[in-house]
CSV table of C-alpha atoms and ligand atoms in Angstrom, one decimal:
chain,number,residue,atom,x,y,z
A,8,UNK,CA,7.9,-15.9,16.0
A,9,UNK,CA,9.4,-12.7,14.3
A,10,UNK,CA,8.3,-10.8,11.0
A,11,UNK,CA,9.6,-12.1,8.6
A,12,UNK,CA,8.5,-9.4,4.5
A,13,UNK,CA,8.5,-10.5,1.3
A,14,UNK,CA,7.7,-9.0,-1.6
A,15,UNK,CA,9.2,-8.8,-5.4
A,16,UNK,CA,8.1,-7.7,-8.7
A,17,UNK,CA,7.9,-8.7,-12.3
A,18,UNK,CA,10.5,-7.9,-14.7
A,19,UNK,CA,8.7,-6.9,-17.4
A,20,UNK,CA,10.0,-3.3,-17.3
A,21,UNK,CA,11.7,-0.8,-15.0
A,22,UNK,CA,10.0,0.1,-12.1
A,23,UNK,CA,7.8,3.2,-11.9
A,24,UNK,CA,6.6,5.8,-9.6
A,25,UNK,CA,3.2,3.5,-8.6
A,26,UNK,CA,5.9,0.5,-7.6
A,27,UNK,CA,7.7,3.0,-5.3
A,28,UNK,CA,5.0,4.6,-3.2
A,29,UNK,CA,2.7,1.4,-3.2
A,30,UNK,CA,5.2,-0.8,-1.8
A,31,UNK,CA,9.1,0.1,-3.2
A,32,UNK,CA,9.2,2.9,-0.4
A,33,UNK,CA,7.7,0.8,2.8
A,34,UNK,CA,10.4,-1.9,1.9
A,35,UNK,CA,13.2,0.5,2.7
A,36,UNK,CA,11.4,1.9,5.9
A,37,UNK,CA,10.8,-1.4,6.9
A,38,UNK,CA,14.2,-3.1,6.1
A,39,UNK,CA,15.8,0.6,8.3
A,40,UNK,CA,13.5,1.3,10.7
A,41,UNK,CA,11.6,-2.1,11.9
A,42,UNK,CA,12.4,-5.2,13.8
A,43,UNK,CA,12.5,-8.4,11.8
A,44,UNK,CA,13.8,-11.7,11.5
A,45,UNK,CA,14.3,-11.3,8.0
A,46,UNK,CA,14.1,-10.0,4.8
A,47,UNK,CA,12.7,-11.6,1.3
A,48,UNK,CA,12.5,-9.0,-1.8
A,49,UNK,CA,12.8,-11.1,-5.2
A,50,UNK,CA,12.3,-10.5,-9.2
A,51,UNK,CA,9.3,-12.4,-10.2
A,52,UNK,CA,10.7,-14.0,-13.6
A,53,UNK,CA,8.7,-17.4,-13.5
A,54,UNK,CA,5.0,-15.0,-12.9
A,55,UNK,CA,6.6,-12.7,-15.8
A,56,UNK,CA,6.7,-15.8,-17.9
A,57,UNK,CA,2.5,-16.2,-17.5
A,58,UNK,CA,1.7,-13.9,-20.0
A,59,UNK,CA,5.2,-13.3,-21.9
A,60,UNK,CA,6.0,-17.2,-23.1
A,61,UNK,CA,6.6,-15.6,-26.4
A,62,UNK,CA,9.1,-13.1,-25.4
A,63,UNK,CA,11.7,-14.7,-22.7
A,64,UNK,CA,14.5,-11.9,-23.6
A,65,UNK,CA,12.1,-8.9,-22.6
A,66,UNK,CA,12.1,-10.9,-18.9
A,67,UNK,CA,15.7,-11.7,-19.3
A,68,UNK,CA,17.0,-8.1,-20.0
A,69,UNK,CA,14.4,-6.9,-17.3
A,70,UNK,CA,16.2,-8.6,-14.2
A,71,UNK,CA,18.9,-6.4,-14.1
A,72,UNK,CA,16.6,-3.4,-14.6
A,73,UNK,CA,14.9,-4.5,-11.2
A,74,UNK,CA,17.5,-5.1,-9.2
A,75,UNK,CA,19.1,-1.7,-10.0
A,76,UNK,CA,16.4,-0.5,-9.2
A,77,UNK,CA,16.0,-1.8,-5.6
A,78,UNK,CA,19.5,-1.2,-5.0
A,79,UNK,CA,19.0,2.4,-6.3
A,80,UNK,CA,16.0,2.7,-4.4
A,81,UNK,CA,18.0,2.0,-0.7
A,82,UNK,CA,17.4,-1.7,-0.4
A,83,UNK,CA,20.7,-3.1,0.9
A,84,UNK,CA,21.6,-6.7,0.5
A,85,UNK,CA,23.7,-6.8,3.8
A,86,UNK,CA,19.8,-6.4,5.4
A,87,UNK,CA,17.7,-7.8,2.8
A,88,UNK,CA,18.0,-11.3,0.8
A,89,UNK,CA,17.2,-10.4,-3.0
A,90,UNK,CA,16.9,-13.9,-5.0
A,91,UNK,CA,15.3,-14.6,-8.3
A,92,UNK,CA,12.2,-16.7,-8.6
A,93,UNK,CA,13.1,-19.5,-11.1
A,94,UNK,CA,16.3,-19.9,-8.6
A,95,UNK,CA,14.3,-21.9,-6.6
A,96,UNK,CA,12.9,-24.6,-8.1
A,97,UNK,CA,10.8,-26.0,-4.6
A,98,UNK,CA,8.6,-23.0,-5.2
A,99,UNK,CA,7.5,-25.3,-8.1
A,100,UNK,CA,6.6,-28.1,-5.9
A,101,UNK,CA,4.5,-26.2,-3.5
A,102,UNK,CA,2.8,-24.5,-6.6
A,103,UNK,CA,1.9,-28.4,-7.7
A,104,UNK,CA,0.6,-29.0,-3.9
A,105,UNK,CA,-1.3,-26.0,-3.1
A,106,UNK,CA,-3.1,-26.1,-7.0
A,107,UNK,CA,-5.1,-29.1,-5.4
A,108,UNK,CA,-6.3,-27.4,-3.0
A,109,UNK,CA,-7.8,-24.5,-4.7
A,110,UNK,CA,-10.8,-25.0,-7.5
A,111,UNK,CA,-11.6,-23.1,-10.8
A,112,UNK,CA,-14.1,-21.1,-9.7
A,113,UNK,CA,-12.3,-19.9,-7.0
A,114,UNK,CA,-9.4,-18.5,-9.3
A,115,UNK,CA,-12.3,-17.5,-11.4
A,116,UNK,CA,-13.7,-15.1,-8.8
A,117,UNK,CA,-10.0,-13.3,-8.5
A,118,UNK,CA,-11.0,-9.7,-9.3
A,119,UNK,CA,-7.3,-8.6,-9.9
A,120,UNK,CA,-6.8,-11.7,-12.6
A,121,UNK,CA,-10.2,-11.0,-14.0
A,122,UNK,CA,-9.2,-6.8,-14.7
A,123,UNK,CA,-5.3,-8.2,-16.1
A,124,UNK,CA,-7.1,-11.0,-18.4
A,125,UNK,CA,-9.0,-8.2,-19.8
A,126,UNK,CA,-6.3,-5.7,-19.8
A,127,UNK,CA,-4.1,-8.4,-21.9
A,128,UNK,CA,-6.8,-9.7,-24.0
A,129,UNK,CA,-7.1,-13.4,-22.7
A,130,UNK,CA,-10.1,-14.5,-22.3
A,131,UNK,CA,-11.7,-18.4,-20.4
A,132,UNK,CA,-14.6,-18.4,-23.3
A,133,UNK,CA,-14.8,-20.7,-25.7
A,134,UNK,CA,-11.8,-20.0,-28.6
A,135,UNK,CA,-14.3,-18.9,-31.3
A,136,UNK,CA,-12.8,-15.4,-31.6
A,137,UNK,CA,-9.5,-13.5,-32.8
A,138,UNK,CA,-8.9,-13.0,-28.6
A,139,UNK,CA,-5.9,-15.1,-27.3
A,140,UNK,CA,-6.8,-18.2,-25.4
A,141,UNK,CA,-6.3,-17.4,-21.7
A,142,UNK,CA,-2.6,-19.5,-20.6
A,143,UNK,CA,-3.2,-21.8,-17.7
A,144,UNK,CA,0.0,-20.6,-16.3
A,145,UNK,CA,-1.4,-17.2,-15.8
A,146,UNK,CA,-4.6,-18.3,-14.4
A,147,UNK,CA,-3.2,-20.2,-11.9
A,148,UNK,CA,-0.1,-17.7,-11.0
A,149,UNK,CA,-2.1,-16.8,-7.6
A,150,UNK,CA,-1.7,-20.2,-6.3
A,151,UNK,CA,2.1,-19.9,-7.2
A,152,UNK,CA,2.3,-16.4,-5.6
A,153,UNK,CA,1.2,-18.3,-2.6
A,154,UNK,CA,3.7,-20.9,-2.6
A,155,UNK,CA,6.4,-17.5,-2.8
A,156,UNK,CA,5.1,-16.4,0.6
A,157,UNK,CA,4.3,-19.7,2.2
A,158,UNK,CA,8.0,-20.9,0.9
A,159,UNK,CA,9.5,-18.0,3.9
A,160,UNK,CA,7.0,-18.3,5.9
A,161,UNK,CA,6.3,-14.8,5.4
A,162,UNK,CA,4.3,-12.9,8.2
A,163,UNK,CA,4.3,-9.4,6.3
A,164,UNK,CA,3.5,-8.5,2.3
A,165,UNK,CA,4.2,-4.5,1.6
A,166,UNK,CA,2.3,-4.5,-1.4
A,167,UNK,CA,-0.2,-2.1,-3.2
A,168,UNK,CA,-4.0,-2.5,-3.0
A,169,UNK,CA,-4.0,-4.9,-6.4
A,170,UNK,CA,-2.2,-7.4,-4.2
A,171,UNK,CA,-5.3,-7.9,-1.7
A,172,UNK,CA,-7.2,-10.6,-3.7
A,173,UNK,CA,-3.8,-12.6,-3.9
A,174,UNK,CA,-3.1,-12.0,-0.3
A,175,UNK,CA,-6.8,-13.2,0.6
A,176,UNK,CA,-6.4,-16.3,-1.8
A,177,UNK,CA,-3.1,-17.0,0.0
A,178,UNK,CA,-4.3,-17.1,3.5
A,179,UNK,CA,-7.0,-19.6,2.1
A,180,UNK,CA,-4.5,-21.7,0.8
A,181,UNK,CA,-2.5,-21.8,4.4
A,182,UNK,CA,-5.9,-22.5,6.0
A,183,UNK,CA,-6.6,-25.3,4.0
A,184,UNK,CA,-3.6,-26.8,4.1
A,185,UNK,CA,-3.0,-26.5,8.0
A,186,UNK,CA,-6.2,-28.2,8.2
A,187,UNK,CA,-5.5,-31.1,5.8
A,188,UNK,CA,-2.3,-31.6,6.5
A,189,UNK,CA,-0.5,-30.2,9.4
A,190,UNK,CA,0.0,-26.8,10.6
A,191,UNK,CA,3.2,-26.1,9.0
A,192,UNK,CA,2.3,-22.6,7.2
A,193,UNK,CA,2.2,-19.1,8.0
A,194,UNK,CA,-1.2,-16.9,7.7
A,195,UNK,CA,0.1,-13.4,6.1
A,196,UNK,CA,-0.5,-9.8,6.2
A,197,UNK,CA,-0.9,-7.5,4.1
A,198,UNK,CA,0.9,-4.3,4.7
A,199,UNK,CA,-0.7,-1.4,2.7
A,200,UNK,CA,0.5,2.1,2.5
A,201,UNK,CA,-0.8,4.6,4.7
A,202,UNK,CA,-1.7,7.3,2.9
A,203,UNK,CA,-4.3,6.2,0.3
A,204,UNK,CA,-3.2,7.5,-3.4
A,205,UNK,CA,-0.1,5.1,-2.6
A,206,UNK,CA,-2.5,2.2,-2.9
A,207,UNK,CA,-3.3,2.1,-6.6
A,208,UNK,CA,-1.3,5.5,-8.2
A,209,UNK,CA,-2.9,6.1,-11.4
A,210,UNK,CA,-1.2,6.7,-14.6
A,211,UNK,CA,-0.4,9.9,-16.0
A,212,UNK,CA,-3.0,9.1,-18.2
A,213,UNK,CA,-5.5,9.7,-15.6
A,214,UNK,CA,-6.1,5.5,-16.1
A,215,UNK,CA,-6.9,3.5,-12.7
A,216,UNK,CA,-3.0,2.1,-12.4
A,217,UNK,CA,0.4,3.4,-13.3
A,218,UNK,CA,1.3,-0.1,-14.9
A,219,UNK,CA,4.2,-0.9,-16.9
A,220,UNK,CA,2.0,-3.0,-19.6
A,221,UNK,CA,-0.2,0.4,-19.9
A,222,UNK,CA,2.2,2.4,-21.1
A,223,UNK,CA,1.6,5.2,-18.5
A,224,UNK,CA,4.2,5.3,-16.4
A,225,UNK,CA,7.5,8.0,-14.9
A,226,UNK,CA,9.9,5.2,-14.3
A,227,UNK,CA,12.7,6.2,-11.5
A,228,UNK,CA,15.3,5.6,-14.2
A,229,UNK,CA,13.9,7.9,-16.0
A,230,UNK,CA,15.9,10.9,-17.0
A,231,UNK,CA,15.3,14.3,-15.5
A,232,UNK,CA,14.0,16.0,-18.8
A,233,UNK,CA,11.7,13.3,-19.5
A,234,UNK,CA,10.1,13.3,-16.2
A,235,UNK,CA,9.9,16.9,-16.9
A,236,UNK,CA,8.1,16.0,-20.5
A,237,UNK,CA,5.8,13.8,-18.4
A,238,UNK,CA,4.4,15.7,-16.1
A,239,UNK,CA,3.9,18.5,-18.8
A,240,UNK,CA,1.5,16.4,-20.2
A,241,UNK,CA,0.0,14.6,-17.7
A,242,UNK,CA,-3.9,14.5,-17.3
A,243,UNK,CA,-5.7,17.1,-14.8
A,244,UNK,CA,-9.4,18.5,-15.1
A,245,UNK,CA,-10.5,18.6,-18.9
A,246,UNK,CA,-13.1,21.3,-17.9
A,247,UNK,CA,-10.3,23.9,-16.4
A,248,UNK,CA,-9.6,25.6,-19.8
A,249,UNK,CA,-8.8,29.1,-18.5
A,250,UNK,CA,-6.6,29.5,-15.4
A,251,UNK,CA,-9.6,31.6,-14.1
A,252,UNK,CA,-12.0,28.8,-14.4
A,253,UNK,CA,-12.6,26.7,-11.2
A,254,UNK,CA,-10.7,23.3,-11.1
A,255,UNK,CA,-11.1,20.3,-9.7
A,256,UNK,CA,-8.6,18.4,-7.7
A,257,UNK,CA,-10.1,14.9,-7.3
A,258,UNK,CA,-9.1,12.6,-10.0
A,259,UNK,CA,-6.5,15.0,-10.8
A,260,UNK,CA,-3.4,13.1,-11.6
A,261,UNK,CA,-1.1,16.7,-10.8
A,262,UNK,CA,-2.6,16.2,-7.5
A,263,UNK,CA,-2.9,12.6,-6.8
A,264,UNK,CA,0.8,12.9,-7.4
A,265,UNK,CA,1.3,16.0,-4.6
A,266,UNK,CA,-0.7,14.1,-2.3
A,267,UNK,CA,1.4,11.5,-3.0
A,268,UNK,CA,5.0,12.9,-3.0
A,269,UNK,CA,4.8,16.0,-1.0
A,270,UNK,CA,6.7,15.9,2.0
A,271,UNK,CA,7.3,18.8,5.0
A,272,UNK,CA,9.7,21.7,3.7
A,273,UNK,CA,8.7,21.1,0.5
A,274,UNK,CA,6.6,24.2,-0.1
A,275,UNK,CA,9.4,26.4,2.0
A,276,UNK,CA,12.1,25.0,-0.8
A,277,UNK,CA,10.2,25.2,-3.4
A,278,UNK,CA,7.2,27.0,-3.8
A,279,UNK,CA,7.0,29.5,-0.6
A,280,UNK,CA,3.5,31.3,-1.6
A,281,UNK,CA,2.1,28.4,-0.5
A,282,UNK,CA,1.8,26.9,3.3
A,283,UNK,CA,0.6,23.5,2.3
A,284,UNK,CA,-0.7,21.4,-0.2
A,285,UNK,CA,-4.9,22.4,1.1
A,286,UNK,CA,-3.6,25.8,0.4
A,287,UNK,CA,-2.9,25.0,-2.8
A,288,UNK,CA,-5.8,22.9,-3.9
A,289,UNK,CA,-8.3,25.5,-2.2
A,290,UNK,CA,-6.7,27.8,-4.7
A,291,UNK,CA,-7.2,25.8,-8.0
A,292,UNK,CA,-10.9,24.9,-6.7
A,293,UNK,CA,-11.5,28.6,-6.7
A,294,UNK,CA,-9.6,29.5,-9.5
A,295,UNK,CA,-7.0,31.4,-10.3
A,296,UNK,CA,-4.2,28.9,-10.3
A,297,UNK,CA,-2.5,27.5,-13.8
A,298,UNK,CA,-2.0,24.0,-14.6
A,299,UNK,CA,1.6,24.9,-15.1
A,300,UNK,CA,2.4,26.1,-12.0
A,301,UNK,CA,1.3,23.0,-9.9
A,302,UNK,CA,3.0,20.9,-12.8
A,303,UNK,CA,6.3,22.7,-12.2
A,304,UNK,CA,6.2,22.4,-8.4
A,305,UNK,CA,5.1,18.4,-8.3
A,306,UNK,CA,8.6,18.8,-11.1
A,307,UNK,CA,10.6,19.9,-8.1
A,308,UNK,CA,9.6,17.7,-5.7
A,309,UNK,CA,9.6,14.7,-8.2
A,310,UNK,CA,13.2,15.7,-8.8
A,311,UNK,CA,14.3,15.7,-5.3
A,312,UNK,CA,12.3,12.4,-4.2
A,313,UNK,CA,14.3,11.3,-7.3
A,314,UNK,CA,17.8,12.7,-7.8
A,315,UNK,CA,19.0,10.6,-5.1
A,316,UNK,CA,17.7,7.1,-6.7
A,317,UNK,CA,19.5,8.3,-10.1
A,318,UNK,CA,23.0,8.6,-8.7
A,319,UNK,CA,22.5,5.5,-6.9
A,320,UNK,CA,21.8,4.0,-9.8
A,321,UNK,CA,24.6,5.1,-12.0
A,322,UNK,CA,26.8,3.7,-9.4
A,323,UNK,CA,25.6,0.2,-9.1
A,324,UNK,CA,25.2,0.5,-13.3
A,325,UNK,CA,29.2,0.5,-13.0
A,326,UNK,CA,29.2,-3.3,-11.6
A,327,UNK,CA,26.4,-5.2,-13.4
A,328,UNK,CA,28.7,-8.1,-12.8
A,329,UNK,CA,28.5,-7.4,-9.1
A,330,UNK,CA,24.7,-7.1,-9.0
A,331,UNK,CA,24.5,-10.5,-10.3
A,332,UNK,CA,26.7,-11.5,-7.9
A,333,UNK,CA,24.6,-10.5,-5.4
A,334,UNK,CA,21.6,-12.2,-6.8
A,335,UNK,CA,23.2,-15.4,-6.8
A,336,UNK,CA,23.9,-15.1,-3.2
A,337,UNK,CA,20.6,-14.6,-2.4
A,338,UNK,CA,19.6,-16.5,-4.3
A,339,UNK,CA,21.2,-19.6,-2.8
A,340,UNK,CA,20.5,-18.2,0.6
A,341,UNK,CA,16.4,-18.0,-0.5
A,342,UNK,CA,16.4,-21.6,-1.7
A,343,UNK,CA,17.8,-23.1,1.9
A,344,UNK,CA,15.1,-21.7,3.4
A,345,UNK,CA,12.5,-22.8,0.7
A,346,UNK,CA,13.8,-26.0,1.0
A,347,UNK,CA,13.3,-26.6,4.6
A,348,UNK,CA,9.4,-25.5,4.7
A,349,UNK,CA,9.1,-27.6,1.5
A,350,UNK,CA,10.5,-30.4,3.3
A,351,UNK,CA,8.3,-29.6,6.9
A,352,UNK,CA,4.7,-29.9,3.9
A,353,UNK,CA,6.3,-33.2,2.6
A,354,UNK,CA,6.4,-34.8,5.9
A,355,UNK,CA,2.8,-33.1,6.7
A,356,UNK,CA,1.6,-34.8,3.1
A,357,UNK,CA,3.1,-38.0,4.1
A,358,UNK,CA,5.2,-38.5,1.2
A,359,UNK,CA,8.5,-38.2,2.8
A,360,UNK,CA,7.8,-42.2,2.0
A,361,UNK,CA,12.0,-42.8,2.3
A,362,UNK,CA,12.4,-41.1,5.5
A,363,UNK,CA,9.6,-42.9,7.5
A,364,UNK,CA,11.2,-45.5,8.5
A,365,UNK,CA,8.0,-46.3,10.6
A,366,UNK,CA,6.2,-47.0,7.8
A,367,UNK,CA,9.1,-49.3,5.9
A,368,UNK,CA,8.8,-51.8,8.9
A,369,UNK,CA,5.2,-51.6,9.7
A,370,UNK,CA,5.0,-53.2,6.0
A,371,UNK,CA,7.6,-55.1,6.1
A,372,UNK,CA,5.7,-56.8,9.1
A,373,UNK,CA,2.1,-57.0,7.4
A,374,UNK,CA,3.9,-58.3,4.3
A,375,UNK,CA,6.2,-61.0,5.7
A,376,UNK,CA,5.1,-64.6,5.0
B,23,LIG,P1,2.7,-5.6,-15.0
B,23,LIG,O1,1.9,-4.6,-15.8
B,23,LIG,O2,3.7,-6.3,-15.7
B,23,LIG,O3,1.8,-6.4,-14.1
B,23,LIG,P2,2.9,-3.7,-12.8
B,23,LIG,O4,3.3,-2.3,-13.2
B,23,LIG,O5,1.5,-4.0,-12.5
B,23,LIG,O6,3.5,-4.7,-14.0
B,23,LIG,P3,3.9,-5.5,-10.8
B,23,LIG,O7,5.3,-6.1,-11.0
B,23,LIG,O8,2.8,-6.4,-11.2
B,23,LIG,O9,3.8,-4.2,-11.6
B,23,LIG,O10,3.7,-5.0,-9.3
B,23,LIG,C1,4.7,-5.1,-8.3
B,23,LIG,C2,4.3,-4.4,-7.0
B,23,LIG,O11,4.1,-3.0,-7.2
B,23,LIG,C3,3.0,-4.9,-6.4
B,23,LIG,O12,3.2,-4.9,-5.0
B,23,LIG,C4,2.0,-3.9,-6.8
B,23,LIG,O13,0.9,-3.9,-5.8
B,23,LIG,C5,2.8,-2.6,-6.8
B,23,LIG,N1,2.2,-1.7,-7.8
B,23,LIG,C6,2.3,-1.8,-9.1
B,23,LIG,N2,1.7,-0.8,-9.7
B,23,LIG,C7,1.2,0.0,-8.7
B,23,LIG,C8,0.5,1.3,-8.7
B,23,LIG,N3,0.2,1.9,-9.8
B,23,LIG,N4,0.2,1.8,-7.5
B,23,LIG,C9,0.6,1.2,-6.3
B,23,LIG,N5,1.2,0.0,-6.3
B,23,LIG,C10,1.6,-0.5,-7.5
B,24,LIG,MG1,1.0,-6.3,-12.1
């Protein structure tokens, strides 16, 4: 069998700079430059739900937001099959089948739902405190990110590095259930970015993750001057006070973001004292070099990695009614496939009960005065 990627995000906001070089950027490598059967990308809206019951608008307006985005970004629907979660209600039923096969401590032991329960304030204690009670919905959403990849049959997940505890969890679910049942699902792989910083970007807060619920984010919508206002204030060494004092480059966000973003002819465009990027950063360990001067060349080369997206965007903003358009198509096409592998686990559970025809007369017989 053939490769067959998925991947989608949650719209709980525009998507940022850590969505495109953790996973965003592969997609459209992948969908132009590999061989594949096919291609799944889709907008997370039931997941978003987990931990915003309260606020089904925010999700709502956020669809679009993500699927201008992907277009913007170089995903092309003629290649790619872009469908909304909640579309496909079979995801649902897998959800319910797979949850039996996965215990509490298990979901317990996720590290990435452990760090977002604290990063949202839900905690699984006893509700004796002003905390929020932790929704079962969100607990369990591993088990229905596994039923999104199982559903395709998915072989390939471009994610970033917070996706490896769902991706382990997932391939224990497909385990378990080939071996209970029948062995009608998938095993998949992650697929990381190469180059490291892609895996986890931080924020421009220096913080662990660029995340859209942290507040610390350059979106690719965002407009040139406040990218510009962005990366003006973005963390770099608290201790390199005078541009003579020595610097330090690791956890850096200016340089996180080079090492990052900086591609070949970059320094000949844009900042020709330089060879390369170790030029550079042997230079600010020394000292000598200015904050504001890296700042204003990752500014360049943030600008051209983004100018592009932005136009593209502004086009597709011209037919929102067209975008839709094209997640309904996929949409439909996303749920035939669903609907076949939720059909091929039915028959491997034995409850296709009014298709076994086997069955029907072997009772009939036992039953029969
Ligand atoms: P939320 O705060 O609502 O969870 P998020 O910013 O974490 O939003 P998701 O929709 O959860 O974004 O993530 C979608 C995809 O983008 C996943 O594949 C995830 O690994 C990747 N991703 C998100 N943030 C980063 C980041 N800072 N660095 C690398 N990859 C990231
Ligand atoms: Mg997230």
């Amino acid at each position: 069998m053939g490769r067959i990627i998925l991947t989608g995000d949650r719209p709980t906001g525009k998507l940022h700079l850590g969505h495109y070089v953790g996973s965003l950027r592969n997609r459209v490598i992948i969908q132009n430059t590999w061989e594949y059967d096919r291609m799944f990308v889709f907008i997370a809206d039931v997941q978003a739900l987990t931990d915003n019951a309260d606020n089904p608008e925010k999700v709502r307006q956020n669809i679009i937001e993500v699927a201008l985005d992907y277009l913007s970004c170089g995903l092309d629907p003629s290649k790619v099959t872009i469908f909304i979660q909640s579309m496909i209600p079979e995801l649902h039923e897998m959800t319910q089948f797979f949850s039996n096969l996965v215990t509490v401590q298990r979901l317990q032991r996720n590290p990435t739902v452990k760090s977002e329960m604290a990063q949202r304030g839900f905690h699984d204690g006893a509700e004796d405190d002003n905390r929020r009670g932790l929704p079962v919905g969100f607990f369990t959403y591993p088990i229905s990110q596994a039923a999104d990849i199982c559903a395709f049959k998915s072989t390939t997940v471009p994610v970033g590095a917070d996706q490896e505890p769902m991706l382990e969890q997932c391939r224990e679910i497909v385990r378990s259930f080939n071996t209970t049942y029948a062995p009608v699902l998938v095993e998949p792989e992650i697929y990381l970015p190469a180059n490291m910083v892609c895996r986890r970007l931080p924020g421009t807060d220096g913080k662990a993750k660029m995340s859209k619920s942290l507040g610390n984010c350059i979106y690719l919508s965002d407009d040139p001057k406040e990218m510009e206002a962005k990366v003006k204030s973005m963390f770099t060494d608290p201790g390199h006070l005078r541009v003579e004092d020595p610097g330090k480059v690791e956890g850096n966000c200016v340089f996180t973001y080079l090492d990052a973003f900086v591609e070949p002819g970059d320094f000949e465009k844009f900042w020709p004292d330089y060879a390369s990027l170790d030029e550079v950063k042997d230079h600010y360990r020394r000292g000598g070099l200015g904050d504001m001067k890296c700042k204003k060349f990752l500014i360049s080369v943030l600008h051209d990695r983004l100018q592009p997206i932005r136009e593209r965007r502004h086009f597709w903003e011209q037919d929102i009614p067209g975008v839709y358009e094209i997640l309904r198509k996929g949409s439909e096409a996303a749920r035939e496939v669903a609907a076949a592998t939720l059909h091929e686990m039915k028959d491997a559970m034995k409850i296709n009960y009014f298709d076994d025809a086997a069955l029907i007369a072997e009772q009939a017989a036992a039953y029969k005065a």
